[in-house]
mmCIF file of C-alpha atoms in Angstrom:
data_model
loop_
_atom_site.group_PDB
_atom_site.id
_atom_site.type_symbol
_atom_site.label_atom_id
_atom_site.label_comp_id
_atom_site.label_asym_id
_atom_site.label_seq_id
_atom_site.Cartn_x
_atom_site.Cartn_y
_atom_site.Cartn_z
ATOM 1 C CA ALA A 28 -13.389 15.995 -61.096
ATOM 2 C CA GLU A 29 -10.563 13.492 -60.751
ATOM 3 C CA VAL A 30 -12.524 10.837 -62.694
ATOM 4 C CA GLU A 31 -13.421 13.293 -65.425
ATOM 5 C CA SER A 32 -9.820 14.423 -65.841
ATOM 6 C CA ARG A 33 -8.645 10.827 -66.154
ATOM 7 C CA PHE A 34 -11.033 10.096 -69.013
ATOM 8 C CA LEU A 35 -10.243 13.314 -70.803
ATOM 9 C CA GLU A 36 -6.547 12.525 -71.002
ATOM 10 C CA LYS A 37 -5.990 11.551 -74.605
ATOM 11 C CA GLU A 38 -2.739 9.703 -73.994
ATOM 12 C CA LYS A 39 -4.465 7.071 -71.773
ATOM 13 C CA ASN A 40 -7.108 4.659 -72.833
ATOM 14 C CA LEU A 41 -10.232 3.712 -70.849
ATOM 15 C CA SER A 42 -8.728 0.544 -69.322
ATOM 16 C CA GLU A 43 -5.708 2.339 -67.924
ATOM 17 C CA ALA A 44 -7.858 5.060 -66.375
ATOM 18 C CA LEU A 45 -10.135 2.526 -64.657
ATOM 19 C CA ASP A 46 -7.185 0.526 -63.258
ATOM 20 C CA GLY A 47 -5.682 3.643 -61.701
ATOM 21 C CA LEU A 48 -8.997 4.656 -60.146
ATOM 22 C CA ARG A 49 -9.600 1.190 -58.675
ATOM 23 C CA SER A 50 -6.221 1.251 -56.890
ATOM 24 C CA GLU A 51 -6.664 4.725 -55.412
ATOM 25 C CA LEU A 52 -10.268 4.104 -54.323
ATOM 26 C CA LYS A 53 -9.182 0.976 -52.456
ATOM 27 C CA GLU A 54 -6.494 2.938 -50.589
ATOM 28 C CA LYS A 55 -9.030 5.595 -49.606
ATOM 29 C CA ALA A 56 -11.506 2.932 -48.475
ATOM 30 C CA ASP A 57 -8.869 1.283 -46.247
ATOM 31 C CA GLU A 58 -7.938 4.659 -44.776
ATOM 32 C CA LEU A 59 -11.575 5.485 -43.962
ATOM 33 C CA ALA A 60 -12.070 2.063 -42.361
ATOM 34 C CA ALA A 61 -9.008 2.577 -40.161
ATOM 35 C CA ILE A 62 -10.267 6.006 -39.068
ATOM 36 C CA GLN A 63 -13.648 4.497 -38.233
ATOM 37 C CA ARG A 64 -12.068 1.773 -36.089
ATOM 38 C CA ASN A 65 -9.932 4.271 -34.172
ATOM 39 C CA LYS A 66 -12.657 5.727 -31.968
ATOM 40 C CA MET A 67 -10.236 7.961 -30.085
ATOM 41 C CA THR A 68 -9.276 10.088 -33.093
ATOM 42 C CA PHE A 69 -12.336 12.293 -33.197
ATOM 43 C CA GLU A 70 -14.255 11.464 -30.030
ATOM 44 C CA ASP A 71 -11.875 12.887 -27.402
ATOM 45 C CA ARG A 72 -9.787 15.985 -28.007
ATOM 46 C CA SER A 73 -9.382 16.841 -24.288
ATOM 47 C CA GLY A 74 -6.150 14.896 -23.792
ATOM 48 C CA LYS A 75 -7.808 12.319 -21.543
ATOM 49 C CA PRO A 76 -6.869 8.643 -22.050
ATOM 50 C CA ALA A 77 -9.138 6.666 -24.338
ATOM 51 C CA VAL A 78 -9.755 4.034 -21.662
ATOM 52 C CA SER A 79 -10.156 4.573 -17.936
ATOM 53 C CA GLU A 80 -7.766 3.245 -15.301
ATOM 54 C CA ASN A 81 -10.520 1.079 -13.824
ATOM 55 C CA ASP A 82 -11.072 -0.587 -17.204
ATOM 56 C CA VAL A 83 -7.341 -1.174 -17.643
ATOM 57 C CA VAL A 84 -7.014 -2.730 -14.180
ATOM 58 C CA SER A 85 -10.109 -4.878 -14.774
ATOM 59 C CA ALA A 86 -8.765 -6.062 -18.141
ATOM 60 C CA VAL A 87 -5.427 -7.154 -16.650
ATOM 61 C CA MET A 88 -7.105 -8.780 -13.651
ATOM 62 C CA LEU A 89 -9.495 -10.653 -15.960
ATOM 63 C CA SER A 90 -6.611 -11.905 -18.082
ATOM 64 C CA LYS A 91 -4.904 -13.274 -14.980
ATOM 65 C CA MET A 92 -8.103 -14.926 -13.773
ATOM 66 C CA LEU A 93 -8.603 -16.633 -17.152
ATOM 67 C CA GLY A 94 -4.922 -17.384 -17.762
ATOM 68 C CA ARG A 95 -4.865 -15.542 -21.096
ATOM 69 C CA ARG A 96 -3.140 -12.512 -22.536
ATOM 70 C CA VAL A 97 -5.016 -9.237 -22.240
ATOM 71 C CA GLN A 98 -5.635 -9.095 -25.991
ATOM 72 C CA ASP A 99 -7.022 -12.637 -25.972
ATOM 73 C CA THR A 100 -10.066 -11.682 -23.875
ATOM 74 C CA ARG A 101 -13.064 -10.006 -25.475
ATOM 75 C CA PHE A 102 -13.030 -7.225 -22.883
ATOM 76 C CA GLY A 103 -9.294 -6.579 -23.303
ATOM 77 C CA ALA A 104 -9.473 -6.716 -27.108
ATOM 78 C CA GLY A 105 -12.255 -4.129 -27.043
ATOM 79 C CA LEU A 106 -10.164 -1.768 -24.909
ATOM 80 C CA ILE A 107 -7.152 -2.202 -27.183
ATOM 81 C CA GLU A 108 -9.274 -1.383 -30.237
ATOM 82 C CA LYS A 109 -10.632 1.675 -28.467
ATOM 83 C CA ALA A 110 -7.150 2.832 -27.430
ATOM 84 C CA GLY A 111 -5.872 2.438 -30.972
ATOM 85 C CA ALA A 112 -2.260 1.827 -29.964
ATOM 86 C CA HIS A 113 0.313 -0.854 -30.645
ATOM 87 C CA VAL A 114 -0.615 -3.897 -28.577
ATOM 88 C CA ASP A 115 2.565 -5.204 -26.948
ATOM 89 C CA PRO A 116 4.038 -1.991 -25.447
ATOM 90 C CA MET A 117 0.601 -0.863 -24.356
ATOM 91 C CA THR A 118 -0.281 -4.086 -22.525
ATOM 92 C CA GLN A 119 3.116 -3.980 -20.799
ATOM 93 C CA ASP A 120 2.255 -0.488 -19.559
ATOM 94 C CA TRP A 121 -1.110 -1.821 -18.427
ATOM 95 C CA GLU A 122 0.632 -4.509 -16.361
ATOM 96 C CA GLN A 123 2.650 -1.821 -14.577
ATOM 97 C CA GLN A 124 -0.466 0.280 -14.112
ATOM 98 C CA PHE A 125 -2.258 -2.752 -12.671
ATOM 99 C CA SER A 126 0.518 -3.470 -10.135
ATOM 100 C CA THR A 127 0.624 0.174 -9.057
ATOM 101 C CA ARG A 128 -3.153 0.268 -8.619
ATOM 102 C CA ILE A 129 -3.166 -2.910 -6.500
ATOM 103 C CA GLU A 130 -0.471 -1.469 -4.224
ATOM 104 C CA ASN A 131 -2.386 1.806 -3.942
ATOM 105 C CA ASP A 132 -5.602 -0.051 -3.083
ATOM 106 C CA ILE A 133 -3.796 -1.866 -0.291
ATOM 107 C CA ARG A 134 -2.110 1.285 1.000
ATOM 108 C CA GLN A 135 -5.394 3.191 1.118
ATOM 109 C CA ARG A 136 -6.771 0.603 3.545
ATOM 110 C CA LEU A 137 -3.762 0.597 5.882
ATOM 111 C CA VAL A 138 -4.048 2.482 9.175
ATOM 112 C CA VAL A 139 -1.188 1.387 11.460
ATOM 113 C CA GLU A 140 1.607 0.594 8.975
ATOM 114 C CA PRO A 141 1.718 4.113 7.412
ATOM 115 C CA LEU A 142 2.514 5.550 10.871
ATOM 116 C CA ILE A 143 6.054 4.226 10.411
ATOM 117 C CA THR A 144 7.661 6.871 8.228
ATOM 118 C CA ARG A 145 11.151 5.390 8.126
ATOM 119 C CA ARG A 146 11.402 3.144 5.057
ATOM 120 C CA LEU A 147 14.137 0.882 3.746
ATOM 121 C CA ALA A 148 14.370 -0.589 0.236
ATOM 122 C CA MET A 149 15.945 -3.970 0.959
ATOM 123 C CA GLN A 150 18.389 -5.543 -1.488
ATOM 124 C CA ALA A 151 18.353 -8.949 0.212
ATOM 125 C CA PRO A 152 15.926 -10.917 2.445
ATOM 126 C CA THR A 153 18.199 -10.340 5.446
ATOM 127 C CA PHE A 154 19.616 -6.859 5.824
ATOM 128 C CA HIS A 155 22.108 -5.560 8.418
ATOM 129 C CA PHE A 156 22.532 -1.925 9.371
ATOM 130 C CA PRO A 157 24.639 -0.260 12.128
ATOM 131 C CA ILE A 158 23.158 1.868 14.913
ATOM 132 C CA ASN A 159 24.660 4.013 17.656
ATOM 133 C CA PRO A 160 22.174 3.837 20.554
ATOM 134 C CA GLU A 161 23.672 6.615 22.705
ATOM 135 C CA ALA A 162 26.127 9.249 21.561
ATOM 136 C CA GLY A 163 26.766 10.582 25.072
ATOM 137 C CA TYR A 164 27.751 14.171 25.858
ATOM 138 C CA ALA A 165 30.409 16.579 24.675
ATOM 139 C CA SER A 166 32.798 18.237 27.165
ATOM 140 C CA TRP A 167 32.950 21.838 28.401
ATOM 141 C CA ILE A 168 36.515 23.138 28.366
ATOM 142 C CA ALA A 169 37.866 25.519 31.014
ATOM 143 C CA SER A 170 39.575 28.644 29.685
ATOM 144 C CA THR A 171 42.829 27.619 31.419
ATOM 145 C CA ALA A 172 42.946 24.429 29.311
ATOM 146 C CA PHE A 173 42.531 26.035 25.883
ATOM 147 C CA ARG A 174 46.206 25.515 24.971
ATOM 148 C CA SER A 175 47.029 22.484 27.054
ATOM 149 C CA THR A 176 49.384 19.835 25.752
ATOM 150 C CA ASP A 177 47.790 16.880 27.528
ATOM 151 C CA GLY A 178 44.654 16.695 25.355
ATOM 152 C CA SER A 179 42.338 18.308 27.903
ATOM 153 C CA SER A 180 41.595 21.179 25.506
ATOM 154 C CA THR A 181 39.518 18.795 23.359
ATOM 155 C CA GLY A 182 37.631 17.090 26.166
ATOM 156 C CA THR A 183 37.062 13.435 27.000
ATOM 157 C CA ALA A 184 36.919 10.948 24.145
ATOM 158 C CA ALA A 185 33.785 8.838 23.805
ATOM 159 C CA ASP A 186 33.920 5.394 22.236
ATOM 160 C CA HIS A 187 31.134 4.712 19.798
ATOM 161 C CA THR A 188 29.080 1.709 20.913
ATOM 162 C CA LEU A 189 28.004 0.733 17.412
ATOM 163 C CA THR A 190 25.795 -2.325 17.237
ATOM 164 C CA ASP A 191 24.414 -4.302 14.341
ATOM 165 C CA LYS A 192 20.669 -4.528 13.745
ATOM 166 C CA THR A 193 19.148 -7.187 11.512
ATOM 167 C CA ILE A 194 15.900 -6.807 9.595
ATOM 168 C CA VAL A 195 14.354 -9.823 7.852
ATOM 169 C CA ALA A 196 11.774 -9.686 5.038
ATOM 170 C CA HIS A 197 8.868 -12.116 5.299
ATOM 171 C CA LYS A 198 6.438 -13.198 2.609
ATOM 172 C CA LEU A 199 2.709 -12.468 2.828
ATOM 173 C CA ALA A 200 0.309 -14.063 0.340
ATOM 174 C CA ALA A 201 -3.440 -13.954 -0.351
ATOM 175 C CA LYS A 202 -4.906 -16.757 -2.486
ATOM 176 C CA GLU A 203 -8.212 -16.934 -4.371
ATOM 177 C CA TYR A 204 -9.704 -19.973 -6.159
ATOM 178 C CA LEU A 205 -11.614 -19.750 -9.461
ATOM 179 C CA GLY A 206 -13.280 -22.757 -11.088
ATOM 180 C CA TYR A 207 -12.423 -23.889 -14.624
ATOM 181 C CA GLU A 208 -16.061 -23.625 -15.669
ATOM 182 C CA GLU A 209 -16.134 -19.867 -15.152
ATOM 183 C CA GLU A 210 -16.298 -17.978 -18.445
ATOM 184 C CA GLU A 211 -15.386 -14.395 -19.229
ATOM 185 C CA ASP A 212 -18.985 -13.187 -19.079
ATOM 186 C CA THR A 213 -19.325 -14.750 -15.623
ATOM 187 C CA LEU A 214 -16.005 -13.482 -14.256
ATOM 188 C CA LEU A 215 -16.193 -9.913 -15.533
ATOM 189 C CA PRO A 216 -18.713 -8.776 -12.852
ATOM 190 C CA LEU A 217 -16.550 -10.484 -10.200
ATOM 191 C CA VAL A 218 -13.263 -8.806 -11.145
ATOM 192 C CA GLN A 219 -13.842 -5.784 -8.902
ATOM 193 C CA ILE A 220 -15.013 -7.975 -6.008
ATOM 194 C CA VAL A 221 -12.013 -10.316 -6.223
ATOM 195 C CA ARG A 222 -9.571 -7.408 -6.520
ATOM 196 C CA GLU A 223 -11.027 -5.672 -3.472
ATOM 197 C CA ALA A 224 -11.035 -8.932 -1.506
ATOM 198 C CA VAL A 225 -7.339 -9.520 -2.227
ATOM 199 C CA GLY A 226 -6.450 -5.939 -1.299
ATOM 200 C CA ARG A 227 -8.493 -6.051 1.893
ATOM 201 C CA ARG A 228 -6.950 -9.341 3.038
ATOM 202 C CA VAL A 229 -3.397 -8.133 2.426
ATOM 203 C CA SER A 230 -3.930 -4.748 4.108
ATOM 204 C CA LYS A 231 -5.589 -6.289 7.177
ATOM 205 C CA SER A 232 -2.748 -8.780 7.526
ATOM 206 C CA VAL A 233 -0.054 -6.085 7.235
ATOM 207 C CA ASP A 234 -1.742 -3.855 9.827
ATOM 208 C CA LYS A 235 -2.288 -6.788 12.170
ATOM 209 C CA ALA A 236 1.362 -7.882 11.877
ATOM 210 C CA VAL A 237 2.744 -4.392 12.587
ATOM 211 C CA LEU A 238 0.331 -3.872 15.487
ATOM 212 C CA ARG A 239 0.309 -7.248 17.237
ATOM 213 C CA GLY A 240 2.486 -9.739 15.386
ATOM 214 C CA THR A 241 3.566 -12.551 17.694
ATOM 215 C CA ALA A 242 6.949 -13.451 16.136
ATOM 216 C CA THR A 243 5.746 -17.001 15.548
ATOM 217 C CA ALA A 244 7.953 -18.631 12.930
ATOM 218 C CA GLY A 245 6.060 -19.415 9.750
ATOM 219 C CA SER A 246 2.513 -18.383 10.608
ATOM 220 C CA ASP A 247 3.099 -14.927 12.152
ATOM 221 C CA PRO A 248 6.814 -14.069 11.849
ATOM 222 C CA ILE A 249 6.791 -10.287 12.457
ATOM 223 C CA THR A 250 7.238 -8.933 15.978
ATOM 224 C CA GLY A 251 4.503 -6.330 16.376
ATOM 225 C CA LEU A 252 4.333 -3.192 18.493
ATOM 226 C CA VAL A 253 2.257 -4.783 21.257
ATOM 227 C CA LYS A 254 4.790 -7.572 21.792
ATOM 228 C CA LEU A 255 7.755 -5.200 21.609
ATOM 229 C CA ALA A 256 6.199 -3.070 24.365
ATOM 230 C CA ALA A 257 5.229 -6.051 26.515
ATOM 231 C CA ASP A 258 8.698 -7.613 26.207
ATOM 232 C CA ALA A 259 10.183 -4.316 27.405
ATOM 233 C CA SER A 260 7.686 -4.182 30.329
ATOM 234 C CA ALA A 261 6.466 -0.827 29.009
ATOM 235 C CA LEU A 262 2.830 -1.396 29.882
ATOM 236 C CA THR A 263 -0.073 -0.307 32.035
ATOM 237 C CA THR A 264 -3.184 -2.279 32.967
ATOM 238 C CA LEU A 265 -6.882 -1.525 33.379
ATOM 239 C CA ASP A 266 -9.130 -3.786 35.438
ATOM 240 C CA ILE A 267 -12.124 -5.211 33.576
ATOM 241 C CA SER A 268 -13.827 -6.402 36.757
ATOM 242 C CA ASN A 269 -13.556 -2.909 38.206
ATOM 243 C CA ASN A 270 -15.041 -1.449 35.002
ATOM 244 C CA ASP A 271 -11.942 0.700 34.422
ATOM 245 C CA LYS A 272 -12.079 2.970 31.371
ATOM 246 C CA PHE A 273 -9.382 4.151 29.009
ATOM 247 C CA THR A 274 -9.393 7.891 29.668
ATOM 248 C CA VAL A 275 -7.078 10.807 29.008
ATOM 249 C CA LEU A 276 -5.480 10.164 32.402
ATOM 250 C CA ALA A 277 -4.930 6.506 31.469
ATOM 251 C CA ALA A 278 -3.361 7.624 28.187
ATOM 252 C CA GLN A 279 -1.101 10.001 30.075
ATOM 253 C CA ALA A 280 0.022 7.181 32.387
ATOM 254 C CA LEU A 281 0.741 5.080 29.310
ATOM 255 C CA ARG A 282 2.819 7.848 27.778
ATOM 256 C CA ARG A 283 4.871 8.081 30.962
ATOM 257 C CA LYS A 284 6.177 4.574 30.216
ATOM 258 C CA LEU A 285 8.052 5.897 27.184
ATOM 259 C CA GLY A 286 10.486 7.914 29.290
ATOM 260 C CA VAL A 287 12.521 10.374 27.203
ATOM 261 C CA TRP A 288 10.942 8.946 24.051
ATOM 262 C CA GLY A 289 7.615 10.419 25.163
ATOM 263 C CA LEU A 290 8.636 13.980 26.012
ATOM 264 C CA ASP A 291 7.569 15.611 22.742
ATOM 265 C CA PRO A 292 3.802 15.125 22.175
ATOM 266 C CA SER A 293 4.123 16.065 18.501
ATOM 267 C CA GLU A 294 6.245 12.936 17.934
ATOM 268 C CA LEU A 295 3.750 10.554 19.535
ATOM 269 C CA ILE A 296 0.690 8.734 18.184
ATOM 270 C CA TYR A 297 -1.948 6.834 20.153
ATOM 271 C CA VAL A 298 -3.553 3.807 18.502
ATOM 272 C CA VAL A 299 -6.666 2.599 20.317
ATOM 273 C CA SER A 300 -9.156 -0.225 19.969
ATOM 274 C CA GLN A 301 -12.853 0.333 19.368
ATOM 275 C CA GLU A 302 -13.531 -0.311 23.065
ATOM 276 C CA CYS A 303 -11.040 2.369 24.116
ATOM 277 C CA TYR A 304 -12.408 4.707 21.479
ATOM 278 C CA TYR A 305 -15.865 4.598 23.040
ATOM 279 C CA ASP A 306 -14.312 5.069 26.484
ATOM 280 C CA LEU A 307 -12.616 8.236 25.254
ATOM 281 C CA LEU A 308 -15.863 9.577 23.808
ATOM 282 C CA GLU A 309 -17.334 9.396 27.305
ATOM 283 C CA ASP A 310 -14.392 11.322 28.776
ATOM 284 C CA ASN A 311 -15.018 15.072 28.950
ATOM 285 C CA ASP A 312 -11.267 15.767 28.797
ATOM 286 C CA PHE A 313 -10.878 14.095 25.397
ATOM 287 C CA ARG A 314 -10.694 16.466 22.434
ATOM 288 C CA THR A 315 -12.388 15.036 19.364
ATOM 289 C CA VAL A 316 -11.569 16.256 15.856
ATOM 290 C CA ASP A 317 -14.428 18.757 15.863
ATOM 291 C CA MET A 318 -12.829 20.415 18.901
ATOM 292 C CA VAL A 319 -9.213 20.481 17.726
ATOM 293 C CA GLY A 320 -10.035 21.720 14.217
ATOM 294 C CA ALA A 321 -9.972 20.410 10.696
ATOM 295 C CA ASN A 322 -6.216 20.964 10.280
ATOM 296 C CA TYR A 323 -5.488 18.232 12.806
ATOM 297 C CA ALA A 324 -8.262 15.925 11.641
ATOM 298 C CA THR A 325 -6.642 15.314 8.264
ATOM 299 C CA ILE A 326 -3.090 14.577 9.441
ATOM 300 C CA LEU A 327 -3.527 10.829 9.886
ATOM 301 C CA LYS A 328 -5.972 8.374 8.407
ATOM 302 C CA GLY A 329 -8.468 7.247 11.040
ATOM 303 C CA GLN A 330 -7.701 10.101 13.432
ATOM 304 C CA ILE A 331 -10.494 10.660 15.944
ATOM 305 C CA GLY A 332 -8.998 13.360 18.160
ATOM 306 C CA MET A 333 -5.988 14.407 20.224
ATOM 307 C CA ILE A 334 -4.650 13.814 23.713
ATOM 308 C CA ASN A 335 -2.294 16.472 25.073
ATOM 309 C CA GLY A 336 -1.168 17.413 21.570
ATOM 310 C CA SER A 337 -0.765 13.853 20.260
ATOM 311 C CA PRO A 338 -3.104 12.443 17.585
ATOM 312 C CA VAL A 339 -5.335 9.473 18.367
ATOM 313 C CA ILE A 340 -6.346 6.961 15.695
ATOM 314 C CA VAL A 341 -8.589 3.926 15.990
ATOM 315 C CA SER A 342 -7.708 0.498 14.568
ATOM 316 C CA GLY A 343 -9.917 -2.534 14.074
ATOM 317 C CA GLU A 344 -6.997 -4.951 14.388
ATOM 318 C CA PHE A 345 -6.993 -5.146 18.195
ATOM 319 C CA GLU A 346 -8.365 -8.319 19.772
ATOM 320 C CA ALA A 347 -11.636 -8.303 21.671
ATOM 321 C CA LYS A 348 -11.526 -6.925 25.221
ATOM 322 C CA ALA A 349 -10.368 -9.761 27.497
ATOM 323 C CA ASP A 350 -7.773 -10.588 30.117
ATOM 324 C CA ALA A 351 -4.163 -9.929 28.953
ATOM 325 C CA LYS A 352 -5.329 -8.431 25.646
ATOM 326 C CA ALA A 353 -4.115 -5.033 24.432
ATOM 327 C CA GLY A 354 -6.489 -2.090 24.287
ATOM 328 C CA ALA A 355 -4.219 0.779 23.223
ATOM 329 C CA ILE A 356 -0.632 1.692 22.447
ATOM 330 C CA VAL A 357 1.362 4.901 22.247
ATOM 331 C CA ILE A 358 4.243 4.968 19.782
ATOM 332 C CA ASN A 359 7.129 7.197 18.803
ATOM 333 C CA PRO A 360 7.434 6.175 15.116
ATOM 334 C CA SER A 361 11.005 7.472 14.761
ATOM 335 C CA ASN A 362 12.325 4.318 16.460
ATOM 336 C CA PHE A 363 10.786 1.905 13.956
ATOM 337 C CA LEU A 364 11.540 0.830 10.425
ATOM 338 C CA VAL A 365 9.554 -0.828 7.618
ATOM 339 C CA GLY A 366 11.564 -2.654 4.965
ATOM 340 C CA THR A 367 10.334 -3.607 1.505
ATOM 341 C CA LEU A 368 12.024 -6.361 -0.466
ATOM 342 C CA ARG A 369 9.301 -6.753 -3.105
ATOM 343 C CA GLY A 370 6.034 -4.968 -3.752
ATOM 344 C CA VAL A 371 2.721 -6.637 -4.521
ATOM 345 C CA MET A 372 2.857 -9.233 -7.297
ATOM 346 C CA VAL A 373 -0.236 -10.988 -8.682
ATOM 347 C CA GLU A 374 0.285 -14.425 -10.224
ATOM 348 C CA ARG A 375 -1.895 -17.232 -11.540
ATOM 349 C CA ASP A 376 -1.512 -21.009 -11.627
ATOM 350 C CA ARG A 377 -3.672 -24.008 -12.570
ATOM 351 C CA ASN A 378 -4.722 -26.882 -10.356
ATOM 352 C CA ILE A 379 -5.636 -29.596 -12.845
ATOM 353 C CA GLU A 380 -6.607 -32.158 -10.230
ATOM 354 C CA ASP A 381 -9.189 -29.890 -8.589
ATOM 355 C CA GLN A 382 -10.119 -28.158 -11.872
ATOM 356 C CA LYS A 383 -9.544 -24.616 -10.646
ATOM 357 C CA ASN A 384 -7.367 -21.587 -11.292
ATOM 358 C CA ILE A 385 -5.337 -20.161 -8.414
ATOM 359 C CA LEU A 386 -4.853 -16.401 -8.114
ATOM 360 C CA VAL A 387 -2.145 -15.320 -5.641
ATOM 361 C CA ALA A 388 -1.158 -11.813 -4.538
ATOM 362 C CA SER A 389 2.069 -11.677 -2.526
ATOM 363 C CA LEU A 390 4.632 -9.239 -1.143
ATOM 364 C CA ARG A 391 7.760 -9.360 0.996
ATOM 365 C CA MET A 392 8.190 -6.883 3.832
ATOM 366 C CA ALA A 393 9.949 -6.456 7.167
ATOM 367 C CA PHE A 394 9.382 -4.517 10.374
ATOM 368 C CA THR A 395 11.653 -3.869 13.347
ATOM 369 C CA ASP A 396 12.529 -1.424 16.089
ATOM 370 C CA ILE A 397 15.837 0.422 15.705
ATOM 371 C CA ILE A 398 16.840 0.749 19.354
ATOM 372 C CA SER A 399 15.547 -2.237 21.284
ATOM 373 C CA SER A 400 12.891 -1.824 23.981
ATOM 374 C CA LYS A 401 12.247 1.848 23.240
ATOM 375 C CA GLY A 402 9.549 3.971 21.651
ATOM 376 C CA VAL A 403 6.316 2.085 22.379
ATOM 377 C CA ALA A 404 4.108 1.324 25.375
ATOM 378 C CA VAL A 405 0.938 -0.764 25.618
ATOM 379 C CA GLN A 406 -2.176 -0.730 27.786
ATOM 380 C CA LYS A 407 -3.579 -4.180 28.549
ATOM 381 C CA TRP A 408 -6.779 -5.364 30.155
ATOM 382 C CA GLN A 409 -6.791 -7.612 33.201
ATOM 383 C CA ALA A 410 -9.691 -9.544 34.642
#
């Protein structure tokens, strides 16, 4: 109808009508081509994102492994075309989404570190904060001293014994090597494997440091719970040669070492090794999760049961059963603090001499007790 009306207009000749039609048809053709390329426009009206989070994370990880921008890989370019959005802001959002996903992957694997609920966002590698270890008691005032003029109506003054506690952030890094000869088609199936390997290495190292860090400068700088308890002589022992078992009674003796920090069972958490876990399963007094109910079983990751109202979780970061090695700890988490200076960052570099790409995931964190020598006790084996 539009073509017919153009030719029927007497004031325009044939050439003018054809020129106008050519221009408008080209515009319509370009518009149709753009709609065809934008696959999201008509395929998904549910409000879901055009590309999945897993694909986004894989695209960013692949770009880092190859040392290219996301849009410069075939896989990333395909996702961008599918998303149909402006490239630069979108890929910046993808970078943030990637970092968040890596941190979440690591956190999902942690067992011991999440027990510490007190968190500190550090502004500097070394951070100082004041503590008041013991506030003391207030004074009861006799009725005859209510209006005294010598100060007795307000009781005895107590001097605050404020002390300064220092927390230091240390760097943890996981490094992966990738050869120059690897191409995108080869690396794409490995992206998930490499990402999981990096996350697993970082999470295992964090849990190990919080549980049994040795405070060795450089290689193992964090002072872990086992060492803090041992340094405070808050420990019990079980004899390997006598075939002693870690039972509910042994756990109760361990809890006794906490003193006033162990009075409230709801504030305590037992962390046991695999060896102690099997010992508890053989103890008729131990209440596994099927006995205490589902409400308790989902409180903590890795929880296997309860002892006298305190949850018990199992960790794979204890050393093998041997003389002077730890088998279990009991902790009051309120006396401990985890500091974060920088979250997980994934970087890439090139090693020209060895013809390989280097992928590094790193973070900076700190861990300390608040009041020294309190809040944790350890059970050790002796031969």
